[in-house]
Amino acid sequence: MRVFLHKILKKLKIITMKKLQTLSILLFLFSISIHAQGDKHEKIRALKTAFITQELNLTSADAEKFWPVYNSFEQRKHDLKVKERDEIKNKMDNDVLTLSNEDAQILLEKMEYFRNEETKLEIELIKKLKEQLQPIQIIKLKKAEFDFRMQMLKKYRGGKK
C-alpha cells in the first residue's frame, strides 16, 4: 500500500516523508475502519477524508481542529437532506398528480426553506473554518469536495458501462 501511495504522491509532486507518513497512517486507520464496518457509506467517507486531507495538506494539528468542525457540518447537512427527502421528495414522487395548489405552495415553501437552511450551514462552516484555516485552504476544500464528487461520479458511471 505504501508503494501505491508513493507513486500517487510522486505524480502530484508533493512528496515529503512527513506527508507520506501522515497519509499512510490516515489510510491505514481508515482501512481498518472500512474492514470493521464494511459499509459502503463509511468507505466513501474514508476515501473523502483521505482525499481532502491530502488536498488541503493538513498538518496533524490542523487536522485535529478541522475534522470535528467539518464532520459536524457534514452530519448536520446529511440530517437536513434526510428531512428534505422525507418532507418533499417522497411527497413529489408519490402525490404530484393529486396535489392541490395549496399543497404545491406548501411544498414550494418547504423547498425554499431547505435551500436557505443549507446555505446557512455553508456560511456557518466557512465562518468557523476561517478561524482555523487560511482562506486558500478553504477554497482548496471547496475544490476538493467538487473534485471528489466528480471522481465518484466517474467511477460510478465507469462501472455501469
Tab-separated table of C-alpha atoms in Angstrom:
chain	number	residue	atom	x	y	z
A	1	MET	CA	0.000	0.000	0.000
A	2	ARG	CA	2.884	2.354	0.796
A	3	VAL	CA	4.353	1.866	-2.698
A	4	PHE	CA	0.989	2.691	-4.234
A	5	LEU	CA	0.739	5.865	-2.147
A	6	HIS	CA	4.283	6.823	-3.076
A	7	LYS	CA	3.501	6.589	-6.801
A	8	ILE	CA	0.398	8.739	-6.406
A	9	LEU	CA	2.184	11.391	-4.380
A	10	LYS	CA	5.144	11.414	-6.760
A	11	LYS	CA	2.821	12.127	-9.660
A	12	LEU	CA	1.326	15.005	-7.721
A	13	LYS	CA	4.838	16.296	-6.956
A	14	ILE	CA	4.139	16.734	-3.274
A	15	ILE	CA	6.318	14.048	-1.785
A	16	THR	CA	7.790	14.680	1.572
A	17	MET	CA	8.392	11.990	4.096
A	18	LYS	CA	6.152	13.661	6.658
A	19	LYS	CA	3.240	13.932	4.208
A	20	LEU	CA	3.698	10.345	3.086
A	21	GLN	CA	3.748	9.079	6.663
A	22	THR	CA	0.705	11.132	7.641
A	23	LEU	CA	-1.282	9.985	4.622
A	24	SER	CA	-0.194	6.367	5.144
A	25	ILE	CA	-1.313	6.460	8.759
A	26	LEU	CA	-4.648	8.029	7.814
A	27	LEU	CA	-5.313	5.481	5.090
A	28	PHE	CA	-4.287	2.635	7.379
A	29	LEU	CA	-6.681	3.825	10.086
A	30	PHE	CA	-9.469	4.264	7.574
A	31	SER	CA	-8.850	0.865	6.005
A	32	ILE	CA	-9.233	-0.699	9.454
A	33	SER	CA	-12.470	1.227	9.856
A	34	ILE	CA	-13.668	0.056	6.449
A	35	HIS	CA	-12.984	-3.600	7.243
A	36	ALA	CA	-14.609	-3.316	10.645
A	37	GLN	CA	-17.793	-1.747	9.348
A	38	GLY	CA	-17.993	-2.965	5.771
A	39	ASP	CA	-20.438	-0.199	4.957
A	40	LYS	CA	-20.121	1.478	1.564
A	41	HIS	CA	-21.000	4.860	3.060
A	42	GLU	CA	-18.167	4.505	5.553
A	43	LYS	CA	-15.807	3.540	2.749
A	44	ILE	CA	-16.753	6.621	0.734
A	45	ARG	CA	-16.414	8.820	3.820
A	46	ALA	CA	-12.950	7.386	4.489
A	47	LEU	CA	-11.884	7.987	0.888
A	48	LYS	CA	-13.230	11.532	1.040
A	49	THR	CA	-11.400	12.190	4.306
A	50	ALA	CA	-8.099	10.964	2.901
A	51	PHE	CA	-8.633	12.932	-0.315
A	52	ILE	CA	-9.447	16.188	1.486
A	53	THR	CA	-6.585	15.762	3.951
A	54	GLN	CA	-4.171	15.308	1.071
A	55	GLU	CA	-5.568	18.179	-0.990
A	56	LEU	CA	-5.541	20.617	1.933
A	57	ASN	CA	-2.093	19.487	3.044
A	58	LEU	CA	-3.263	19.468	6.664
A	59	THR	CA	-0.759	19.044	9.448
A	60	SER	CA	-1.723	16.777	12.331
A	61	ALA	CA	-2.531	19.828	14.449
A	62	ASP	CA	-4.659	21.355	11.679
A	63	ALA	CA	-6.462	18.055	11.129
A	64	GLU	CA	-7.310	17.754	14.834
A	65	LYS	CA	-9.066	21.121	14.679
A	66	PHE	CA	-10.533	20.797	11.195
A	67	TRP	CA	-12.169	17.360	11.182
A	68	PRO	CA	-14.507	17.774	14.177
A	69	VAL	CA	-15.878	21.016	12.682
A	70	TYR	CA	-16.170	19.553	9.186
A	71	ASN	CA	-17.689	16.252	10.345
A	72	SER	CA	-20.271	18.101	12.430
A	73	PHE	CA	-21.192	20.175	9.373
A	74	GLU	CA	-21.432	17.068	7.191
A	75	GLN	CA	-23.692	15.355	9.733
A	76	ARG	CA	-25.977	18.378	10.003
A	77	LYS	CA	-26.097	18.635	6.203
A	78	HIS	CA	-26.939	14.933	5.949
A	79	ASP	CA	-29.705	15.276	8.550
A	80	LEU	CA	-31.133	18.220	6.622
A	81	LYS	CA	-31.101	16.213	3.368
A	82	VAL	CA	-32.878	13.295	5.043
A	83	LYS	CA	-35.537	15.627	6.417
A	84	GLU	CA	-35.903	17.264	2.997
A	85	ARG	CA	-36.286	13.881	1.324
A	86	ASP	CA	-38.922	12.847	3.847
A	87	GLU	CA	-40.907	16.072	3.605
A	88	ILE	CA	-40.568	16.951	-0.078
A	89	LYS	CA	-39.164	14.376	-2.441
A	90	ASN	CA	-41.300	11.487	-1.233
A	91	LYS	CA	-44.403	13.686	-1.477
A	92	MET	CA	-43.465	14.757	-5.010
A	93	ASP	CA	-42.730	11.208	-6.127
A	94	ASN	CA	-45.946	9.781	-4.728
A	95	ASP	CA	-48.547	12.537	-4.865
A	96	VAL	CA	-47.521	15.000	-7.576
A	97	LEU	CA	-50.506	14.186	-9.797
A	98	THR	CA	-53.004	14.682	-6.984
A	99	LEU	CA	-51.507	17.789	-5.360
A	100	SER	CA	-53.769	20.759	-4.881
A	101	ASN	CA	-52.452	24.259	-5.492
A	102	GLU	CA	-52.347	24.810	-1.731
A	103	ASP	CA	-50.280	21.661	-1.167
A	104	ALA	CA	-47.998	22.621	-4.055
A	105	GLN	CA	-47.487	26.049	-2.472
A	106	ILE	CA	-46.575	24.398	0.834
A	107	LEU	CA	-44.044	22.185	-0.970
A	108	LEU	CA	-42.509	25.206	-2.696
A	109	GLU	CA	-42.154	26.957	0.656
A	110	LYS	CA	-40.507	23.856	2.123
A	111	MET	CA	-38.089	23.719	-0.831
A	112	GLU	CA	-37.168	27.337	-0.226
A	113	TYR	CA	-36.728	26.641	3.483
A	114	PHE	CA	-34.360	23.714	2.892
A	115	ARG	CA	-32.264	25.679	0.362
A	116	ASN	CA	-31.966	28.532	2.858
A	117	GLU	CA	-31.004	26.163	5.675
A	118	GLU	CA	-28.347	24.520	3.519
A	119	THR	CA	-26.936	27.936	2.617
A	120	LYS	CA	-26.903	28.935	6.298
A	121	LEU	CA	-24.961	25.765	7.117
A	122	GLU	CA	-22.407	26.533	4.376
A	123	ILE	CA	-21.929	30.091	5.650
A	124	GLU	CA	-21.572	28.859	9.223
A	125	LEU	CA	-18.951	26.303	8.162
A	126	ILE	CA	-16.923	28.907	6.292
A	127	LYS	CA	-17.017	31.267	9.284
A	128	LYS	CA	-15.786	28.517	11.614
A	129	LEU	CA	-13.100	27.388	9.183
A	130	LYS	CA	-11.793	30.947	8.816
A	131	GLU	CA	-10.782	30.695	12.485
A	132	GLN	CA	-8.694	27.581	11.781
A	133	LEU	CA	-7.529	27.630	8.174
A	134	GLN	CA	-6.066	30.044	5.694
A	135	PRO	CA	-8.529	31.373	3.078
A	136	ILE	CA	-6.691	29.477	0.330
A	137	GLN	CA	-7.226	26.225	2.253
A	138	ILE	CA	-10.970	26.887	2.411
A	139	ILE	CA	-11.020	27.441	-1.352
A	140	LYS	CA	-8.998	24.234	-1.785
A	141	LEU	CA	-11.559	22.455	0.401
A	142	LYS	CA	-14.416	23.538	-1.857
A	143	LYS	CA	-12.434	22.431	-4.915
A	144	ALA	CA	-11.530	19.124	-3.233
A	145	GLU	CA	-15.189	18.448	-2.409
A	146	PHE	CA	-16.139	19.098	-6.037
A	147	ASP	CA	-13.241	17.022	-7.401
A	148	PHE	CA	-14.099	14.138	-5.080
A	149	ARG	CA	-17.741	14.167	-6.213
A	150	MET	CA	-16.605	14.141	-9.844
A	151	GLN	CA	-14.263	11.203	-9.162
A	152	MET	CA	-17.073	9.254	-7.534
A	153	LEU	CA	-19.426	10.022	-10.438
A	154	LYS	CA	-16.817	8.919	-12.983
A	155	LYS	CA	-16.194	5.737	-11.024
A	156	TYR	CA	-19.924	5.033	-10.759
A	157	ARG	CA	-20.538	5.765	-14.427
A	158	GLY	CA	-17.478	3.767	-15.434
A	159	GLY	CA	-18.794	0.739	-13.579
A	160	LYS	CA	-22.120	0.983	-15.396
A	161	LYS	CA	-20.632	0.735	-18.899
